[in-house]
């Protein structure tokens, strides 16, 4: 007989870390539950124990700290979208958080859950935060470490039990940003491809630095560094950016999925780049 | 450990496993069959209920997360057996066909119109991205919502 899964609602960060350390590989955190609760549909087993993070106040804070915005991992998509609305440098993140999924899901789904789901290629917050050069803070009973988001994406599959993503740090900048995503229907389903863009301009209005991240095309989102280099010093022009993206898109190997084949995901990238640049104006 | 929650204003206790979807507790234990598990993956909205006043997908809400919370279902929205304005408008616009989606539509729209008393057509449509209707094609539902708002 398999015991039915149990649930422990942690009321503080130390309590959550203790509980996770004690459960070891038997346990996992549960934030909004919007991914975990679909395990039966994906024919995946549930863990024997879940440590509920909903009652951990440390995880739901959003604060300005030393040169960065620190966002708690338990902040929901809807709370995040509302908290940062109206800031051009963070617009990419506000749109990723405020337009993904549907309103009821956005009220439950958290930033931490979006970043920690290793087998979820279409996560909107991942490319948005990559183009913002975000870092993540990982806590365990023994202490806390900070690492770039890209490094975390590489190791999250093998994250040791007992670790918790506690905060995401977004460095302050004077950039302009935009998020372009392509769901097959107008809204409500996963994006087939995502382009997140953050740009600073020089005195002449040309692109000083471009940071571009691509999500949902390959299994893990990543920066498009060749396009970033090509755009540096160029005028901010949607057609030119579209053209450069077309030339460079062959470096992506799209993943095949039920909603779209891999080649299609790659083929829409230049259009998404153009839309993102237009959205900057 | 039993799970305590307030459902439509009444204190209730569930003996379910805390990872049981809330929609199953509401239907199977409390016999509130308005919310429906249709897709069980957060897309269709037929299971929408209020958790502390805000619409959530009850299929993806573990019962354990309802501990100490106020849950509102469509049954709680028609006080004294009278239709609320959203329900009445949906009837008037002849928007209800098979009815599968409606408990969720009513919960979502009642909350949305309370938050956004004078919505645009686009705002209504955006509010309904998580409520799928296979029958009416939405036009009548959107019209009914705009009518309630007097827009
Ligand atoms: C209908 C629907 C549509 C969706 N559409 C989109 C979309 O368009 N774009 C998009 O980006 N996403 C979309 N999603 C996915 C959704 O964003 C994720 O399910 C959500 O972000 C996961 O967050 P959660 O808090 O619910 O995670 P949970 O389900 O609670 O957890 C997910 C995973 O992360 C782990 N975890 C959670 N928090 C932490 C933490 N702090 N530290 C370490 N591990 C942690 C859990 O152990 C689990 O493995 C959609 C989901 C649904 C149901
Ligand atoms: S059953 Fe919950 S959203 Fe479809
Ligand atoms: S009336 Fe049938 S699904 Fe909406």
CSV table of N, CA and C in Angstrom, one decimal, chain A residues 14-115:
chain,number,residue,atom,x,y,z
A,14,UNK,N,12.8,29.5,8.2
A,14,UNK,CA,13.5,28.4,8.9
A,14,UNK,C,12.7,27.1,9.0
A,15,UNK,N,11.4,27.3,9.3
A,15,UNK,CA,10.6,26.1,9.5
A,15,UNK,C,10.5,25.3,8.2
A,16,UNK,N,10.4,26.0,7.1
A,16,UNK,CA,10.3,25.4,5.7
A,16,UNK,C,11.6,24.7,5.4
A,17,UNK,N,12.8,25.3,5.7
A,17,UNK,CA,14.1,24.7,5.4
A,17,UNK,C,14.3,23.5,6.3
A,18,UNK,N,13.9,23.6,7.6
A,18,UNK,CA,14.0,22.4,8.5
A,18,UNK,C,13.2,21.2,7.9
A,19,UNK,N,12.0,21.5,7.6
A,19,UNK,CA,11.1,20.5,7.1
A,19,UNK,C,11.6,19.8,5.8
A,20,UNK,N,12.1,20.7,4.9
A,20,UNK,CA,12.7,20.1,3.7
A,20,UNK,C,13.9,19.3,3.9
A,21,UNK,N,14.8,19.8,4.9
A,21,UNK,CA,16.0,19.0,5.2
A,21,UNK,C,15.6,17.7,5.8
A,22,UNK,N,14.6,17.6,6.6
A,22,UNK,CA,14.2,16.4,7.2
A,22,UNK,C,13.6,15.4,6.3
A,23,UNK,N,12.8,15.9,5.3
A,23,UNK,CA,12.2,15.0,4.3
A,23,UNK,C,13.2,14.5,3.3
A,24,UNK,N,14.2,15.2,3.1
A,24,UNK,CA,15.2,14.7,2.1
A,24,UNK,C,14.5,14.5,0.7
A,25,UNK,N,14.9,13.4,0.0
A,25,UNK,CA,14.4,13.2,-1.3
A,25,UNK,C,12.9,12.8,-1.3
A,26,UNK,N,12.3,12.5,-0.1
A,26,UNK,CA,10.9,12.2,0.0
A,26,UNK,C,10.0,13.4,-0.2
A,27,UNK,N,10.6,14.6,0.0
A,27,UNK,CA,9.7,15.8,0.1
A,27,UNK,C,10.1,16.8,-1.0
A,28,UNK,N,9.2,17.8,-1.2
A,28,UNK,CA,9.4,18.9,-2.1
A,28,UNK,C,8.6,20.1,-1.7
A,29,UNK,N,9.0,21.3,-2.1
A,29,UNK,CA,8.2,22.4,-1.7
A,29,UNK,C,6.9,22.5,-2.6
A,30,UNK,N,5.8,23.0,-2.0
A,30,UNK,CA,4.6,23.3,-2.8
A,30,UNK,C,4.3,24.8,-2.6
A,31,UNK,N,4.3,25.5,-3.7
A,31,UNK,CA,4.0,26.9,-3.6
A,31,UNK,C,2.6,27.2,-4.0
A,32,UNK,N,2.3,27.5,-5.3
A,32,UNK,CA,0.9,27.6,-5.7
A,32,UNK,C,0.2,26.3,-6.0
A,33,UNK,N,1.0,25.3,-6.3
A,33,UNK,CA,0.5,24.0,-6.7
A,33,UNK,C,0.0,23.8,-8.1
A,34,UNK,N,0.1,24.9,-8.9
A,34,UNK,CA,-0.5,24.8,-10.3
A,34,UNK,C,0.3,23.8,-11.2
A,35,UNK,N,1.5,23.6,-10.9
A,35,UNK,CA,2.3,22.6,-11.7
A,35,UNK,C,2.1,21.2,-11.0
A,36,UNK,N,2.3,21.2,-9.7
A,36,UNK,CA,2.3,19.9,-9.0
A,36,UNK,C,1.0,19.2,-9.1
A,37,UNK,N,-0.1,19.9,-9.0
A,37,UNK,CA,-1.4,19.3,-9.0
A,37,UNK,C,-1.8,18.7,-10.4
A,38,UNK,N,-1.0,19.0,-11.4
A,38,UNK,CA,-1.2,18.3,-12.7
A,38,UNK,C,-0.4,17.0,-12.9
A,39,UNK,N,0.3,16.6,-11.8
A,39,UNK,CA,1.2,15.4,-11.9
A,39,UNK,C,0.3,14.2,-12.4
A,40,UNK,N,-0.9,14.0,-11.9
A,40,UNK,CA,-1.6,12.8,-12.3
A,40,UNK,C,-1.9,12.9,-13.9
A,41,UNK,N,-2.2,14.0,-14.4
A,41,UNK,CA,-2.4,14.2,-15.8
A,41,UNK,C,-1.2,13.8,-16.7
A,42,UNK,N,0.0,14.2,-16.1
A,42,UNK,CA,1.3,13.9,-16.8
A,42,UNK,C,1.7,12.5,-16.4
A,43,UNK,N,0.9,11.7,-15.7
A,43,UNK,CA,1.3,10.3,-15.3
A,43,UNK,C,2.6,10.3,-14.5
A,44,UNK,N,2.7,11.4,-13.6
A,44,UNK,CA,3.9,11.4,-12.7
A,44,UNK,C,3.4,11.1,-11.3
A,45,UNK,N,4.2,10.5,-10.5
A,45,UNK,CA,3.8,10.2,-9.1
A,45,UNK,C,4.0,11.5,-8.3
A,46,UNK,N,3.1,11.7,-7.3
A,46,UNK,CA,3.3,12.8,-6.3
A,46,UNK,C,4.4,12.4,-5.4
A,47,UNK,N,5.0,13.4,-4.8
A,47,UNK,CA,6.0,13.1,-3.7
A,47,UNK,C,5.3,12.6,-2.4
A,48,UNK,N,5.9,11.9,-1.6
A,48,UNK,CA,5.2,11.5,-0.3
A,48,UNK,C,4.9,12.7,0.6
A,49,UNK,N,5.7,13.7,0.6
A,49,UNK,CA,5.5,14.8,1.4
A,49,UNK,C,5.7,16.2,0.7
A,50,UNK,N,4.7,17.1,0.9
A,50,UNK,CA,4.9,18.4,0.4
A,50,UNK,C,5.0,19.4,1.5
A,51,UNK,N,5.9,20.4,1.4
A,51,UNK,CA,6.1,21.4,2.4
A,51,UNK,C,5.5,22.7,1.8
A,52,UNK,N,4.3,23.1,2.3
A,52,UNK,CA,3.6,24.2,1.8
A,52,UNK,C,4.3,25.5,2.1
A,53,UNK,N,4.5,26.4,1.1
A,53,UNK,CA,5.2,27.7,1.3
A,53,UNK,C,4.3,28.8,1.4
A,54,UNK,N,3.0,28.6,1.2
A,54,UNK,CA,2.0,29.7,1.2
A,54,UNK,C,2.0,30.6,2.4
A,55,UNK,N,2.3,30.0,3.6
A,55,UNK,CA,2.3,30.7,4.8
A,55,UNK,C,3.6,31.3,5.3
A,56,UNK,N,4.6,31.3,4.3
A,56,UNK,CA,5.9,31.8,4.7
A,56,UNK,C,6.0,33.3,4.3
A,57,UNK,N,5.9,34.2,5.3
A,57,UNK,CA,5.9,35.7,4.9
A,57,UNK,C,7.1,36.2,4.2
A,58,UNK,N,8.3,35.6,4.6
A,58,UNK,CA,9.6,36.0,4.0
A,58,UNK,C,9.6,35.9,2.5
A,59,UNK,N,8.8,35.0,1.9
A,59,UNK,CA,8.8,34.7,0.5
A,59,UNK,C,7.9,35.6,-0.3
A,60,UNK,N,7.0,36.3,0.3
A,60,UNK,CA,6.1,37.1,-0.5
A,60,UNK,C,6.4,38.6,-0.6
A,61,UNK,N,7.7,38.9,-0.1
A,61,UNK,CA,8.0,40.3,-0.1
A,61,UNK,C,8.7,40.8,-1.4
A,62,UNK,N,8.5,42.0,-1.8
A,62,UNK,CA,9.2,42.7,-2.9
A,62,UNK,C,9.8,43.9,-2.3
A,63,UNK,N,11.2,44.0,-2.4
A,63,UNK,CA,11.9,45.1,-1.8
A,63,UNK,C,13.0,45.6,-2.7
A,64,UNK,N,13.2,46.9,-2.6
A,64,UNK,CA,14.4,47.6,-3.2
A,64,UNK,C,15.6,47.3,-2.3
A,65,UNK,N,16.6,46.7,-2.8
A,65,UNK,CA,17.8,46.6,-1.9
A,65,UNK,C,19.0,47.2,-2.7
A,66,UNK,N,20.2,47.0,-2.1
A,66,UNK,CA,21.4,47.5,-2.7
A,66,UNK,C,21.5,47.4,-4.3
A,67,UNK,N,20.9,48.3,-4.9
A,67,UNK,CA,21.0,48.3,-6.4
A,67,UNK,C,20.2,47.3,-7.1
A,68,UNK,N,19.3,46.6,-6.4
A,68,UNK,CA,18.5,45.6,-7.1
A,68,UNK,C,17.1,45.6,-6.5
A,69,UNK,N,16.2,45.0,-7.3
A,69,UNK,CA,14.8,44.7,-6.8
A,69,UNK,C,14.9,43.3,-6.4
A,70,UNK,N,14.5,43.0,-5.1
A,70,UNK,CA,14.5,41.6,-4.6
A,70,UNK,C,13.1,41.2,-4.5
A,71,UNK,N,12.8,40.1,-5.3
A,71,UNK,CA,11.4,39.6,-5.4
A,71,UNK,C,11.4,38.2,-4.7
A,72,UNK,N,10.5,38.1,-3.7
A,72,UNK,CA,10.4,36.8,-3.0
A,72,UNK,C,9.8,35.7,-4.0
A,73,UNK,N,10.3,34.5,-3.8
A,73,UNK,CA,9.9,33.4,-4.7
A,73,UNK,C,8.4,33.1,-4.6
A,74,UNK,N,7.8,33.4,-3.5
A,74,UNK,CA,6.4,33.1,-3.3
A,74,UNK,C,5.5,34.2,-3.8
A,75,UNK,N,6.0,35.2,-4.4
A,75,UNK,CA,5.2,36.3,-5.0
A,75,UNK,C,4.5,35.7,-6.2
A,76,UNK,N,3.1,35.9,-6.3
A,76,UNK,CA,2.4,35.3,-7.4
A,76,UNK,C,2.6,36.1,-8.7
A,77,UNK,N,2.3,35.5,-9.8
A,77,UNK,CA,2.3,36.2,-11.1
A,77,UNK,C,1.5,37.5,-11.0
A,78,UNK,N,0.3,37.4,-10.5
A,78,UNK,CA,-0.6,38.6,-10.5
A,78,UNK,C,0.0,39.7,-9.6
A,79,UNK,N,0.5,39.3,-8.4
A,79,UNK,CA,1.0,40.3,-7.5
A,79,UNK,C,2.3,41.0,-8.1
A,80,UNK,N,3.1,40.2,-8.8
A,80,UNK,CA,4.3,40.7,-9.4
A,80,UNK,C,3.9,41.7,-10.5
A,81,UNK,N,3.0,41.3,-11.4
A,81,UNK,CA,2.6,42.2,-12.5
A,81,UNK,C,2.1,43.5,-12.0
A,82,UNK,N,1.3,43.5,-10.9
A,82,UNK,CA,0.8,44.7,-10.3
A,82,UNK,C,1.9,45.6,-9.7
A,83,UNK,N,2.8,44.9,-9.0
A,83,UNK,CA,3.8,45.7,-8.2
A,83,UNK,C,4.8,46.4,-9.1
A,84,UNK,N,5.0,45.9,-10.3
A,84,UNK,CA,6.1,46.6,-11.1
A,84,UNK,C,5.5,47.3,-12.3
A,85,UNK,N,4.2,47.4,-12.4
A,85,UNK,CA,3.6,48.0,-13.5
A,85,UNK,C,4.1,49.5,-13.7
A,86,UNK,N,4.3,49.9,-14.9
A,86,UNK,CA,4.6,51.3,-15.2
A,86,UNK,C,6.1,51.6,-15.2
A,87,UNK,N,7.0,50.6,-15.0
A,87,UNK,CA,8.4,50.8,-15.0
A,87,UNK,C,9.0,50.2,-16.3
A,88,UNK,N,9.5,51.1,-17.2
A,88,UNK,CA,9.9,50.7,-18.5
A,88,UNK,C,11.0,49.6,-18.5
A,89,UNK,N,11.9,49.7,-17.5
A,89,UNK,CA,13.0,48.8,-17.5
A,89,UNK,C,12.5,47.4,-17.1
A,90,UNK,N,11.4,47.3,-16.4
A,90,UNK,CA,10.8,46.0,-15.9
A,90,UNK,C,9.6,45.6,-16.7
A,91,UNK,N,9.3,46.3,-17.8
A,91,UNK,CA,8.1,46.0,-18.5
A,91,UNK,C,8.0,44.6,-19.0
A,92,UNK,N,9.2,44.1,-19.4
A,92,UNK,CA,9.3,42.7,-19.9
A,92,UNK,C,8.8,41.7,-18.8
A,93,UNK,N,9.1,42.0,-17.6
A,93,UNK,CA,8.8,41.1,-16.5
A,93,UNK,C,7.3,41.3,-16.1
A,94,UNK,N,6.8,42.6,-16.1
A,94,UNK,CA,5.4,42.8,-15.8
A,94,UNK,C,4.5,42.1,-16.9
A,95,UNK,N,4.9,42.1,-18.1
A,95,UNK,CA,4.1,41.5,-19.2
A,95,UNK,C,4.2,40.0,-19.1
A,96,UNK,N,5.4,39.5,-18.8
A,96,UNK,CA,5.5,38.0,-18.6
A,96,UNK,C,4.6,37.5,-17.5
A,97,UNK,N,4.6,38.3,-16.4
A,97,UNK,CA,3.9,37.9,-15.2
A,97,UNK,C,2.4,38.1,-15.4
A,98,UNK,N,2.1,39.2,-16.0
A,98,UNK,CA,0.7,39.7,-16.1
A,98,UNK,C,-0.1,39.2,-17.3
A,99,UNK,N,0.5,38.5,-18.2
A,99,UNK,CA,-0.2,38.0,-19.4
A,99,UNK,C,-0.2,36.5,-19.6
A,100,UNK,N,0.7,35.8,-18.8
A,100,UNK,CA,0.8,34.4,-19.0
A,100,UNK,C,-0.5,33.7,-18.4
A,101,UNK,N,-0.7,32.5,-18.8
A,101,UNK,CA,-1.8,31.7,-18.3
A,101,UNK,C,-3.1,32.4,-18.3
A,102,UNK,N,-3.9,32.4,-17.3
A,102,UNK,CA,-5.2,33.1,-17.2
A,102,UNK,C,-5.3,33.7,-15.8
A,103,UNK,N,-6.3,34.6,-15.5
A,103,UNK,CA,-6.3,35.3,-14.2
A,103,UNK,C,-6.3,34.4,-13.0
A,104,UNK,N,-7.1,33.3,-13.0
A,104,UNK,CA,-7.2,32.4,-11.8
A,104,UNK,C,-5.8,31.7,-11.6
A,105,UNK,N,-5.1,31.3,-12.6
A,105,UNK,CA,-3.8,30.7,-12.5
A,105,UNK,C,-2.8,31.7,-12.0
A,106,UNK,N,-2.8,32.9,-12.6
A,106,UNK,CA,-1.9,33.9,-12.2
A,106,UNK,C,-2.0,34.3,-10.7
A,107,UNK,N,-3.2,34.1,-10.1
A,107,UNK,CA,-3.3,34.4,-8.7
A,107,UNK,C,-2.7,33.4,-7.8
A,108,UNK,N,-2.5,32.2,-8.3
A,108,UNK,CA,-1.9,31.1,-7.5
A,108,UNK,C,-0.5,30.8,-7.9
A,109,UNK,N,-0.1,30.8,-9.2
A,109,UNK,CA,1.2,30.5,-9.6
A,109,UNK,C,2.3,31.4,-9.1
A,110,UNK,N,3.4,30.9,-8.7
A,110,UNK,CA,4.4,31.8,-8.1
A,110,UNK,C,5.7,31.9,-9.0
A,111,UNK,N,6.4,32.9,-8.7
A,111,UNK,CA,7.7,33.1,-9.4
A,111,UNK,C,8.6,31.9,-9.2
A,112,UNK,N,8.7,31.5,-7.9
A,112,UNK,CA,9.6,30.3,-7.6
A,112,UNK,C,9.2,29.1,-8.4
A,113,UNK,N,7.9,28.8,-8.4
A,113,UNK,CA,7.4,27.6,-9.1
A,113,UNK,C,7.7,27.7,-10.6
A,114,UNK,N,7.6,28.9,-11.2
A,114,UNK,CA,7.9,29.1,-12.6
A,114,UNK,C,9.3,28.8,-12.9
A,115,UNK,N,10.2,29.2,-12.0
A,115,UNK,CA,11.7,29.1,-12.3
A,115,UNK,C,12.2,27.7,-11.9
